[in-house]
Short mmCIF file of C-alpha atoms in Angstrom, two decimals:
data_model
loop_
_atom_site.label_atom_id
_atom_site.label_comp_id
_atom_site.label_asym_id
_atom_site.label_seq_id
_atom_site.Cartn_x
_atom_site.Cartn_y
_atom_site.Cartn_z
CA MET A 3 -26.80 6.30 6.33
CA ASN A 4 -29.02 3.38 7.35
CA PHE A 5 -29.77 1.57 4.04
CA SER A 6 -32.37 -0.68 5.70
CA LYS A 7 -34.83 2.24 6.20
CA ILE A 8 -34.95 3.54 2.63
CA SER A 9 -36.22 2.23 -0.70
CA GLY A 10 -34.25 0.03 -3.08
CA ASN A 11 -34.03 2.79 -5.73
CA GLN A 12 -32.76 5.26 -3.15
CA ILE A 13 -30.17 2.71 -1.98
CA ARG A 14 -28.88 2.30 -5.53
CA LYS A 15 -28.85 6.07 -6.06
CA ASN A 16 -27.00 6.67 -2.80
CA ARG A 17 -24.49 3.93 -3.58
CA ASP A 18 -23.84 5.33 -7.05
CA ASN A 19 -23.31 8.81 -5.58
CA MET A 20 -21.05 7.39 -2.90
CA GLN A 21 -19.06 5.49 -5.51
CA ARG A 22 -18.56 8.63 -7.59
CA ASN A 23 -17.54 10.60 -4.50
CA LEU A 24 -15.11 7.89 -3.40
CA ASN A 25 -13.55 7.62 -6.86
CA LEU A 26 -13.12 11.41 -7.00
CA PHE A 27 -11.68 11.45 -3.48
CA THR A 28 -9.21 8.68 -4.30
CA LEU A 29 -7.94 10.51 -7.39
CA THR A 30 -7.71 13.77 -5.40
CA TYR A 31 -5.88 11.94 -2.63
CA ILE A 32 -3.32 10.58 -5.11
CA ALA A 33 -2.90 13.97 -6.82
CA VAL A 34 -2.47 15.94 -3.58
CA PHE A 35 0.13 13.60 -2.13
CA SER A 36 2.03 13.73 -5.41
CA LEU A 37 2.02 17.54 -5.45
CA ILE A 38 3.00 18.18 -1.82
CA PRO A 39 6.59 16.90 -2.11
CA ILE A 40 6.94 18.45 -5.59
CA LEU A 41 6.09 21.88 -4.17
CA THR A 42 7.92 21.60 -0.84
CA ARG A 43 11.12 19.65 -1.59
CA ASN A 44 14.14 20.96 -3.48
CA VAL A 45 15.14 17.44 -4.57
CA ILE A 46 13.72 13.92 -4.58
CA PRO A 47 14.68 11.72 -1.58
CA PHE A 48 18.04 9.96 -1.61
CA ASP A 49 16.33 6.55 -1.91
CA MET A 50 14.82 7.59 -5.23
CA VAL A 51 18.13 9.11 -6.37
CA GLU A 52 19.62 5.66 -5.70
CA ASN A 53 16.85 4.07 -7.74
CA LEU A 54 17.92 6.06 -10.79
CA TYR A 55 21.68 5.60 -10.63
CA TRP A 56 21.12 1.86 -10.18
CA GLY A 57 18.35 1.64 -12.75
CA LYS A 58 20.30 3.28 -15.54
CA GLU A 59 22.76 0.35 -15.49
CA TRP A 60 19.89 -2.19 -15.98
CA GLN A 61 21.70 -4.86 -13.98
CA LEU A 62 20.17 -8.14 -12.75
CA GLY A 63 20.72 -7.08 -9.16
CA TYR A 64 22.36 -4.44 -7.00
CA GLU A 65 24.52 -4.58 -3.93
CA LYS A 66 21.73 -3.55 -1.53
CA HIS A 67 18.48 -4.76 -3.08
CA PRO A 68 16.92 -6.80 -5.88
CA PRO A 69 16.38 -4.78 -9.05
CA LEU A 70 12.65 -4.38 -9.75
CA PHE A 71 12.05 -1.02 -8.08
CA ALA A 72 15.16 0.45 -9.76
CA TRP A 73 14.05 -0.79 -13.19
CA ILE A 74 10.55 0.62 -12.75
CA SER A 75 11.92 3.95 -11.51
CA GLN A 76 14.27 4.23 -14.48
CA ALA A 77 11.57 3.31 -17.01
CA PHE A 78 9.05 5.76 -15.52
CA PHE A 79 11.72 8.48 -15.33
CA LYS A 80 12.46 8.06 -19.05
CA ILE A 81 8.84 8.01 -20.22
CA SER A 82 8.23 11.12 -18.04
CA PHE A 83 10.76 13.13 -20.07
CA SER A 84 13.52 12.63 -17.45
CA ILE A 85 11.79 14.81 -14.86
CA PRO A 86 13.00 13.65 -11.40
CA GLU A 87 9.80 14.80 -9.66
CA SER A 88 7.83 12.36 -11.81
CA LEU A 89 8.84 9.68 -9.30
CA TYR A 90 6.41 11.21 -6.79
CA VAL A 91 3.63 10.39 -9.26
CA LEU A 92 5.03 6.86 -9.61
CA THR A 93 4.94 6.53 -5.79
CA GLN A 94 1.25 7.34 -5.68
CA LEU A 95 0.40 5.22 -8.73
CA ASN A 96 2.01 2.28 -6.94
CA LEU A 97 -0.25 2.95 -3.94
CA LEU A 98 -3.28 3.30 -6.22
CA LEU A 99 -2.54 -0.14 -7.71
CA GLY A 100 -2.34 -1.56 -4.18
CA LEU A 101 -5.69 0.03 -3.28
CA PHE A 102 -7.19 -1.51 -6.42
CA PHE A 103 -6.13 -5.00 -5.31
CA VAL A 104 -7.33 -4.37 -1.74
CA PHE A 105 -10.72 -3.49 -3.23
CA LYS A 106 -10.66 -6.59 -5.45
CA ILE A 107 -9.83 -8.85 -2.49
CA ALA A 108 -12.76 -7.43 -0.51
CA GLN A 109 -15.03 -7.88 -3.55
CA LEU A 110 -13.85 -11.48 -3.87
CA ILE A 111 -14.79 -12.17 -0.25
CA TYR A 112 -18.06 -10.23 0.03
CA ASN A 113 -19.20 -9.09 -3.44
CA ASP A 114 -20.32 -5.98 -1.55
CA ARG A 115 -19.09 -2.56 -2.73
CA ILE A 116 -19.79 -0.87 0.61
CA LYS A 117 -17.54 -3.29 2.49
CA SER A 118 -14.96 -3.13 -0.29
CA TYR A 119 -14.81 0.66 -0.18
CA ALA A 120 -14.68 0.52 3.62
CA SER A 121 -11.66 -1.79 3.39
CA VAL A 122 -9.89 0.72 1.15
CA LEU A 123 -10.85 3.79 3.22
CA ILE A 124 -9.69 2.25 6.49
CA PHE A 125 -6.25 1.66 4.99
CA MET A 126 -6.20 5.12 3.33
CA SER A 127 -6.79 6.72 6.72
CA SER A 128 -3.55 5.27 8.07
CA ALA A 129 -0.21 7.05 8.37
CA ALA A 130 1.31 4.12 6.47
CA ALA A 131 -0.62 5.04 3.32
CA ILE A 132 0.61 8.64 3.48
CA LEU A 133 3.74 9.17 5.59
CA GLY A 134 5.00 5.63 5.02
CA ASN A 135 4.47 5.99 1.28
CA GLU A 136 6.46 9.19 0.82
CA LYS A 137 8.90 7.65 -1.67
CA PHE A 138 9.12 4.74 -4.08
CA ASN A 139 11.73 2.20 -2.97
CA ALA A 140 12.27 -1.47 -2.12
CA THR A 141 9.81 -1.25 0.78
CA THR A 142 6.95 0.72 -0.73
CA ILE A 143 6.87 -1.34 -3.93
CA LEU A 144 5.24 -4.02 -1.74
CA PHE A 145 2.18 -1.77 -1.31
CA SER A 146 1.04 -3.04 -4.70
CA LEU A 147 2.77 -6.41 -5.10
CA LEU A 148 1.68 -8.04 -1.83
CA PRO A 149 -2.07 -7.32 -2.26
CA ALA A 150 -1.81 -8.56 -5.87
CA THR A 151 -0.17 -11.79 -4.67
CA PHE A 152 -2.84 -12.28 -1.98
CA TYR A 153 -5.59 -11.66 -4.51
CA TYR A 154 -4.46 -14.36 -6.92
CA PHE A 155 -3.85 -16.80 -4.06
CA LEU A 156 -7.46 -16.32 -2.96
CA ARG A 157 -8.71 -16.68 -6.52
CA MET A 158 -6.73 -19.90 -6.87
CA ILE A 159 -8.25 -21.49 -3.77
CA LYS A 160 -11.73 -20.17 -4.51
CA PHE A 161 -12.04 -21.04 -8.21
CA GLY A 162 -9.28 -23.64 -8.68
CA ARG A 163 -8.12 -22.19 -12.00
CA LYS A 164 -4.65 -22.74 -13.47
CA THR A 165 -4.60 -19.17 -14.81
CA ASP A 166 -4.80 -17.83 -11.26
CA ALA A 167 -2.00 -20.18 -10.16
CA VAL A 168 0.20 -18.81 -12.96
CA LEU A 169 -0.60 -15.21 -12.03
CA LEU A 170 0.07 -16.03 -8.38
CA GLY A 171 3.53 -17.29 -9.36
CA ILE A 172 4.19 -14.20 -11.49
CA PHE A 173 3.24 -11.68 -8.80
CA ALA A 174 5.08 -13.65 -6.12
CA ALA A 175 8.22 -13.53 -8.31
CA LEU A 176 7.77 -9.78 -8.81
CA ALA A 177 7.39 -9.28 -5.05
CA PHE A 178 10.58 -11.29 -4.42
CA ILE A 179 12.64 -9.22 -6.87
CA GLY A 180 11.04 -6.17 -5.26
CA LYS A 181 12.21 -7.03 -1.73
CA TYR A 182 13.35 -10.28 -0.14
CA ILE A 183 11.16 -9.79 2.94
CA SER A 184 8.26 -10.92 0.75
CA LEU A 185 9.54 -14.47 1.42
CA LEU A 186 8.12 -14.09 4.93
CA PHE A 187 4.65 -13.62 3.45
CA PHE A 188 5.09 -16.53 1.06
CA GLY A 189 6.11 -18.74 3.98
CA CYS A 190 2.95 -17.73 5.85
CA MET A 191 0.89 -18.47 2.74
CA GLY A 192 2.47 -21.91 2.47
CA ILE A 193 1.77 -22.67 6.13
CA PHE A 194 -1.83 -21.53 5.70
CA LEU A 195 -2.18 -23.87 2.72
CA LEU A 196 -0.96 -26.76 4.89
CA ILE A 197 -2.92 -26.16 8.09
CA ASN A 198 -6.26 -24.94 6.72
CA SER A 199 -8.52 -27.94 6.15
CA ASP A 200 -10.28 -26.37 3.15
CA CYS A 201 -6.99 -25.47 1.47
CA ARG A 202 -5.19 -28.70 2.23
CA LYS A 203 -7.02 -30.47 -0.59
CA PHE A 204 -5.22 -28.24 -3.10
CA ILE A 205 -1.93 -29.96 -2.21
CA ARG A 206 -3.21 -32.98 -4.17
CA THR A 207 -3.86 -30.79 -7.24
CA PRO A 208 -1.30 -29.29 -9.64
CA LEU A 209 -2.26 -25.68 -8.75
CA PRO A 210 0.25 -24.87 -5.96
CA TYR A 211 3.01 -26.62 -7.91
CA ILE A 212 2.23 -24.59 -11.03
CA ALA A 213 2.48 -21.42 -8.94
CA ALA A 214 5.76 -22.63 -7.37
CA ILE A 215 7.30 -23.52 -10.75
CA VAL A 216 6.32 -20.15 -12.27
CA PHE A 217 7.74 -18.40 -9.18
CA LEU A 218 11.05 -20.29 -9.33
CA LEU A 219 11.41 -19.70 -13.06
CA GLY A 220 10.59 -16.04 -12.52
CA ILE A 221 13.36 -15.53 -9.97
CA SER A 222 15.95 -17.98 -11.39
CA TRP A 223 17.89 -15.32 -13.27
CA HIS A 224 18.18 -13.17 -10.12
CA VAL A 225 19.21 -16.15 -7.99
CA TYR A 226 21.92 -16.86 -10.59
CA TRP A 227 23.06 -13.23 -10.27
CA ILE A 228 23.19 -13.52 -6.47
CA CYS A 229 25.35 -16.65 -6.67
CA SER A 230 27.61 -15.09 -9.31
CA ASN A 231 28.17 -11.97 -7.19
CA ASP A 232 29.19 -13.60 -3.90
CA PHE A 233 25.72 -13.22 -2.37
CA VAL A 234 26.30 -9.47 -2.06
CA THR A 235 22.64 -8.62 -1.37
CA ILE A 236 22.41 -11.34 1.30
CA GLN A 237 25.58 -10.01 2.92
CA TYR A 238 24.10 -6.51 2.96
CA ALA A 239 20.86 -7.80 4.55
CA LEU A 240 22.86 -9.66 7.21
CA GLU A 241 24.99 -6.62 7.94
CA LYS A 242 21.86 -4.52 8.34
CA SER A 243 20.05 -7.00 10.57
CA ALA A 244 21.46 -10.30 11.81
CA LEU A 245 25.13 -9.26 12.03
CA ALA A 246 24.46 -5.72 13.26
CA LYS A 247 24.41 -4.63 16.88
CA LYS A 248 21.76 -6.71 18.62
CA SER A 249 19.15 -5.30 20.95
CA PRO A 250 15.54 -6.23 21.82
CA MET A 251 14.78 -2.53 21.51
CA PHE A 252 14.67 -2.96 17.72
CA ALA A 253 11.57 -5.12 18.19
CA PHE A 254 9.84 -2.50 20.35
CA LYS A 255 10.84 0.26 17.95
CA PHE A 256 9.24 -1.75 15.14
CA LEU A 257 6.11 -2.28 17.27
CA LEU A 258 5.96 1.44 18.06
CA MET A 259 6.17 2.30 14.37
CA MET A 260 3.43 -0.22 13.57
CA CYS A 261 1.21 1.46 16.14
CA PHE A 262 2.01 4.87 14.68
CA PHE A 263 1.29 3.71 11.15
CA PHE A 264 -2.04 2.00 11.85
CA ILE A 265 -3.57 3.57 14.99
CA THR A 266 -5.69 5.83 12.80
CA SER A 267 -6.98 2.77 10.92
CA LEU A 268 -8.31 1.49 14.22
CA LEU A 269 -9.94 4.87 14.86
CA ALA A 270 -11.43 4.70 11.36
CA ALA A 271 -12.93 1.32 12.28
CA CYS A 272 -14.52 2.95 15.33
CA PHE A 273 -16.32 5.37 13.03
CA ALA A 274 -17.20 2.63 10.54
CA PHE A 275 -18.62 0.16 13.06
CA ARG A 276 -19.92 2.39 15.85
CA SER A 277 -23.15 1.20 17.43
CA GLU A 278 -26.53 2.38 16.13
CA LYS A 279 -27.17 4.38 19.28
CA PHE A 280 -24.13 6.57 18.50
CA SER A 281 -24.67 6.92 14.75
CA GLY A 282 -27.00 9.95 14.98
CA GLU A 283 -25.17 11.76 17.76
CA LYS A 284 -22.86 14.69 17.10
CA LYS A 285 -21.07 14.05 20.37
CA PHE A 286 -19.64 10.67 21.12
CA LYS A 287 -17.49 8.93 23.66
CA LEU A 288 -14.42 7.29 22.20
CA SER A 289 -14.39 4.67 24.96
CA GLU A 290 -17.93 3.61 24.01
CA MET A 291 -16.99 3.45 20.34
CA LEU A 292 -13.95 1.33 21.15
CA ARG A 293 -16.10 -1.10 23.13
CA SER A 294 -18.58 -1.36 20.26
CA THR A 295 -15.85 -2.13 17.72
CA ASN A 296 -14.04 -5.45 17.45
CA PHE A 297 -10.26 -5.44 16.85
CA ILE A 298 -9.35 -8.97 17.92
CA TYR A 299 -9.75 -12.29 16.14
CA LYS A 300 -12.08 -14.65 18.01
CA ARG A 301 -11.75 -18.36 17.31
CA ASN A 302 -15.39 -19.11 18.09
CA GLU A 303 -16.57 -16.86 15.24
CA ASN A 304 -17.52 -18.47 11.94
CA PHE A 305 -15.10 -17.24 9.28
CA SER A 306 -14.83 -18.38 5.70
CA THR A 307 -11.53 -19.69 4.31
CA GLU A 308 -10.91 -16.36 2.55
CA GLU A 309 -11.57 -14.44 5.78
CA LYS A 310 -9.21 -16.69 7.74
CA PHE A 311 -6.53 -16.07 5.12
CA ILE A 312 -6.90 -12.29 5.50
CA ILE A 313 -6.68 -12.56 9.29
CA ALA A 314 -3.55 -14.70 9.02
CA MET A 315 -1.79 -12.52 6.44
CA THR A 316 -2.60 -9.31 8.28
CA LEU A 317 -1.31 -10.44 11.68
CA ALA A 318 1.15 -13.32 11.25
CA PRO A 319 4.03 -11.70 9.27
CA SER A 320 4.28 -8.69 11.58
CA ALA A 321 4.00 -10.91 14.67
CA ILE A 322 6.74 -13.25 13.39
CA LEU A 323 9.02 -10.33 12.60
CA PHE A 324 8.43 -8.75 16.02
CA LEU A 325 9.06 -12.01 17.92
CA SER A 326 12.15 -12.80 15.84
CA ALA A 327 13.62 -9.40 16.63
CA LEU A 328 12.62 -9.67 20.29
CA PHE A 329 14.31 -13.03 20.89
CA THR A 330 17.33 -12.62 18.60
CA GLY A 331 17.87 -8.88 18.97
CA MET A 332 18.27 -8.51 15.20
CA ARG A 333 17.77 -5.13 13.66
CA ILE A 334 14.61 -4.60 11.61
CA GLY A 335 13.76 -1.47 9.68
CA SER A 336 11.23 0.78 11.37
CA PHE A 337 9.55 1.59 8.05
CA TRP A 338 9.21 -2.08 7.08
CA GLY A 339 5.91 -1.93 8.93
CA SER A 340 4.47 0.53 6.42
CA ALA A 341 3.87 -2.21 3.84
CA MET A 342 3.28 -5.08 6.27
CA MET A 343 -0.47 -4.64 6.79
CA THR A 344 -2.02 -3.36 3.57
CA THR A 345 -4.99 -5.65 4.26
CA ILE A 346 -5.79 -4.09 7.66
CA GLY A 347 -8.98 -2.55 6.26
CA ILE A 348 -10.24 -5.91 5.04
CA TYR A 349 -9.21 -7.48 8.36
CA LEU A 350 -11.25 -4.97 10.38
CA VAL A 351 -14.28 -5.47 8.12
CA VAL A 352 -13.91 -9.25 8.47
CA ILE A 353 -13.75 -9.42 12.25
CA ASN A 354 -16.53 -6.89 12.92
CA LYS A 355 -19.13 -8.97 11.05
CA LYS A 356 -21.43 -6.02 10.39
CA SER A 357 -22.07 -3.48 7.67
CA PRO A 358 -19.89 -0.36 8.00
CA ASN A 359 -21.27 3.16 8.18
CA ILE A 360 -19.58 4.30 4.99
CA SER A 361 -20.61 7.97 5.32
CA LEU A 362 -18.97 8.41 8.72
CA LEU A 363 -15.92 6.44 7.61
CA PHE A 364 -15.60 8.60 4.49
CA LYS A 365 -15.71 11.78 6.58
CA PHE A 366 -13.11 10.46 8.99
CA THR A 367 -10.78 9.46 6.15
CA LYS A 368 -11.05 12.97 4.67
CA TRP A 369 -10.21 14.48 8.08
CA MET A 370 -7.18 12.25 8.48
CA SER A 371 -6.02 12.98 4.93
CA CYS A 372 -6.13 16.72 5.61
CA PHE A 373 -4.29 16.22 8.91
CA PHE A 374 -1.53 14.11 7.36
CA ALA A 375 -1.27 16.54 4.43
CA ALA A 376 -0.57 19.32 6.95
CA VAL A 377 1.99 17.11 8.71
CA LEU A 378 3.69 16.36 5.41
CA ILE A 379 3.83 20.05 4.44
CA ILE A 380 5.38 20.93 7.81
CA LYS A 381 7.83 18.05 7.58
CA LEU A 382 8.95 18.70 4.01
CA GLY A 383 8.55 22.46 3.71
CA VAL A 384 9.05 24.07 7.12
CA LEU A 385 11.68 21.56 8.26
CA ARG A 386 13.62 22.07 5.04
CA ARG A 387 13.88 25.81 5.71
CA VAL A 388 14.92 25.24 9.33
CA LEU A 389 17.67 22.78 8.35
CA SER A 390 18.91 24.55 5.22
CA ASP A 391 21.66 26.46 7.09
CA SER A 392 23.16 23.34 8.67
CA HIS A 393 22.52 20.70 5.99
CA PRO A 394 23.55 21.79 2.48
CA SER A 395 21.39 19.16 0.75
CA TYR A 396 18.29 21.12 1.92
CA ALA A 397 19.58 24.34 0.34
CA ILE A 398 21.19 23.30 -2.95
CA ASP A 399 19.38 24.33 -6.12
CA TYR A 400 20.38 21.24 -8.08
CA ARG A 401 19.02 22.46 -11.40
CA ALA A 402 20.92 25.76 -11.20
CA VAL A 403 24.14 24.04 -10.12
CA SER A 404 23.80 21.51 -12.95
CA ARG A 405 23.41 24.26 -15.54
CA GLN A 406 26.53 25.99 -14.18
CA ILE A 407 28.55 22.77 -14.36
CA GLU A 408 27.33 22.07 -17.89
CA LYS A 409 28.17 25.61 -19.02
CA ASP A 410 31.78 25.28 -17.82
CA TYR A 411 32.15 21.72 -19.12
CA ASN A 412 30.81 22.55 -22.61
CA ARG A 413 33.11 25.56 -22.79
CA LEU A 414 36.16 23.35 -22.14
CA PHE A 415 34.96 20.14 -23.83
CA PRO A 416 32.38 21.11 -26.47
CA ASP A 417 32.27 17.65 -28.09
CA ARG A 418 32.45 15.47 -25.01
CA LYS A 419 29.70 14.14 -22.75
CA ILE A 420 29.91 13.91 -18.98
CA GLU A 421 29.97 10.12 -18.70
CA ASN A 422 30.62 9.68 -14.96
CA ILE A 423 30.23 11.63 -11.76
CA ILE A 424 31.99 11.01 -8.45
CA SER A 425 30.16 12.76 -5.61
CA ASP A 426 29.44 12.80 -1.92
CA LYS A 427 25.93 12.12 -0.63
CA ASP A 428 24.88 15.81 -0.67
CA THR A 429 25.72 16.23 -4.35
CA THR A 430 24.66 12.79 -5.61
CA PRO A 431 21.33 14.15 -7.02
CA LEU A 432 23.30 16.17 -9.57
CA HIS A 433 23.57 13.07 -11.75
CA ILE A 434 19.83 13.16 -12.52
CA TYR A 435 19.76 16.91 -13.27
CA LEU A 436 22.75 16.91 -15.64
CA LYS A 437 21.51 16.57 -19.23
CA ASP A 438 24.13 13.91 -20.03
CA TYR A 439 22.72 11.78 -17.16
CA PRO A 440 26.17 10.44 -16.12
CA SER A 441 26.76 7.20 -14.23
CA PHE A 442 27.38 7.62 -10.51
CA TYR A 443 30.30 6.38 -8.47
CA ASN A 444 31.28 6.90 -4.84
CA PRO A 445 33.83 4.46 -3.35
CA LYS A 446 32.63 5.32 0.18
CA ILE A 447 28.96 4.58 -0.49
CA HIS A 448 28.25 2.49 -3.57
CA ARG A 449 29.82 1.19 -6.71
CA THR A 450 27.82 0.40 -9.79
CA GLN A 451 29.12 -1.74 -12.58
CA GLY A 452 29.92 -0.45 -16.05
CA LEU A 453 31.88 2.65 -14.99
CA TYR A 454 35.31 1.50 -16.07
CA THR A 455 37.05 0.97 -19.38
CA GLU A 456 37.47 -2.56 -20.70
CA LYS A 457 40.98 -2.64 -19.21
CA GLY A 458 39.40 -1.80 -15.86
CA ASP A 459 41.88 0.88 -14.85
CA THR A 460 40.28 4.28 -15.50
CA VAL A 461 37.06 6.22 -15.62
CA LYS A 462 37.07 8.72 -18.46
CA ASN A 463 35.20 11.99 -18.93
CA GLY A 464 34.46 12.27 -15.24
CA ILE A 465 33.63 15.09 -12.85
CA VAL A 466 33.89 15.25 -9.06
CA THR A 467 31.47 17.15 -6.81
CA PHE A 468 31.32 17.56 -3.04
CA THR A 469 30.27 20.03 -0.35
CA HIS A 470 32.70 21.58 2.12
CA LYS A 471 33.05 24.28 4.77
CA ASN A 472 36.80 24.87 4.75
CA ALA A 473 39.72 25.05 2.33
CA ASP A 474 41.42 21.97 3.83
CA ASP A 475 38.83 19.66 2.22
CA VAL A 476 39.63 21.14 -1.18
CA GLU A 477 43.39 20.81 -0.60
CA ASN A 478 42.99 17.14 0.36
CA PHE A 479 40.93 16.61 -2.78
CA ARG A 480 43.67 18.17 -4.92
CA LYS A 481 46.33 15.94 -3.38
CA PHE A 482 44.24 12.81 -4.03
CA TYR A 483 43.68 13.73 -7.68
CA ASP A 484 47.14 15.17 -8.26
CA GLY A 485 47.66 15.96 -11.94
CA LYS A 486 44.16 14.86 -12.99
CA ILE A 487 42.27 18.14 -12.50
CA THR A 488 41.70 20.27 -15.60
CA PHE A 489 39.19 22.74 -14.11
CA GLU A 490 37.59 23.42 -10.71
CA ASN A 491 35.25 25.92 -9.15
CA ASP A 492 33.26 26.71 -5.99
CA ILE A 493 29.58 27.65 -5.72
CA ASN A 494 28.24 29.29 -2.56
CA ILE A 495 25.31 27.37 -1.10
CA CYS A 496 24.35 28.71 2.32
CA GLY A 497 26.31 30.11 5.26
CA GLU A 498 29.81 28.65 5.19
CA TRP A 499 28.85 25.78 2.92
CA LYS A 500 30.18 25.65 -0.63
CA LEU A 501 29.81 23.15 -3.46
CA HIS A 502 33.07 22.28 -5.20
CA TYR A 503 33.17 20.70 -8.66
CA ALA A 504 36.13 19.65 -10.78
CA PHE A 505 36.70 18.10 -14.22
CA LEU A 506 39.20 15.25 -14.46
CA LYS A 507 41.39 13.91 -17.24
CA ASN A 508 40.80 10.40 -15.94
CA THR A 509 40.26 8.76 -12.58
CA HIS A 510 42.25 5.77 -11.33
CA ARG A 511 40.27 3.01 -9.65
#
């Protein structure tokens, strides 16, 4: 709609209607993408299962990641009556918080609701916001924490308030104990503070130092944990990237995933900023729309300090990561890109320098949401049925299996809780469906603290679960736990696959 050709009252009425429609759409969007995995999956993803068996120990760190996402998962799980599927709601609430801060950043720059909503819609139309946000883990927690950190940085440099500097330090600390890759963004923010002439004056004020002190105090306890535990998380990160097999193909794989995640955001910008001559046409040429839309930063344009910051934080971290991987061959996670450019909507609004056609953009975002919803249903529902015969984790009814295990255990040990579970990857989710919510241990995958007695030699009140296709696996299990098995049983899963569970007297380390 062209707001310049209608009255002021009609503009306000249309904007109010659009705001109500966008708010309703956002809530529907969050609800739908919470329900799809609940209805199509038989179990929450392994990443979120990990969150819970780490989070229940409430440690200051874990062997793979910093602890924040595990703590939040555990807390939300408990306040949601220990329903595992509640974590899908947490996933979308995390995204909703990120969208709120994206909107607030755009408002801070423009004080224009149309441009602010356009910034949110452009990001919502991306695969990153849907397929890259399928689960809540160390990567997706940055969907909310990075925009929050950017927002308070911009408020600090715009208003010069100490409160904003403190909040900047707090959210930066939260992002760091969410995932260490956030340090890349903080480094870019520091460089921007040094090289931007308008920001450089803040170096002579206490504001950046207040933020730095709050940040360091906020992460000090976790740094102490890292040092006390032989830098285990750093070792894991090195093993996954710097010390792993090197190849420049990791860089191109990352770039390919970035294109996949955000190509629809660029298409959304085409609809938002298409030329006037195309705005009334039902048919359009994509090539003409692409030419009428700006995607590239131009140095000769006049950008404010806040706009330059958005351009830098949208492009620089991904570019640095790509070039680092290209020249060193280090391995970088393909899905890291999902949370790298949450400000892409603001970026595209900034560099186009014109008012977006919010109606067309809204329609396009709804189309893309329906398309990605269909993709997600096919991926989670249809694929699960196709793979259920060859991968037991797609076929196991974890609730039914848990009730069977509990029935046998309570019959043999009516006054004893299941304190620990030793399982393979396929049966790991059982720990969240068992009512006793036992601690998890697998010497081949992970080891959490707090599973042993004070003497450190045994695990008491434990059960063992694993999947198998032949009797030899069960015989090998019996030999390993010779004399410790008090009860065992098999449950048919699908085809030749069976789930074996056993109760132990105690388990040697």
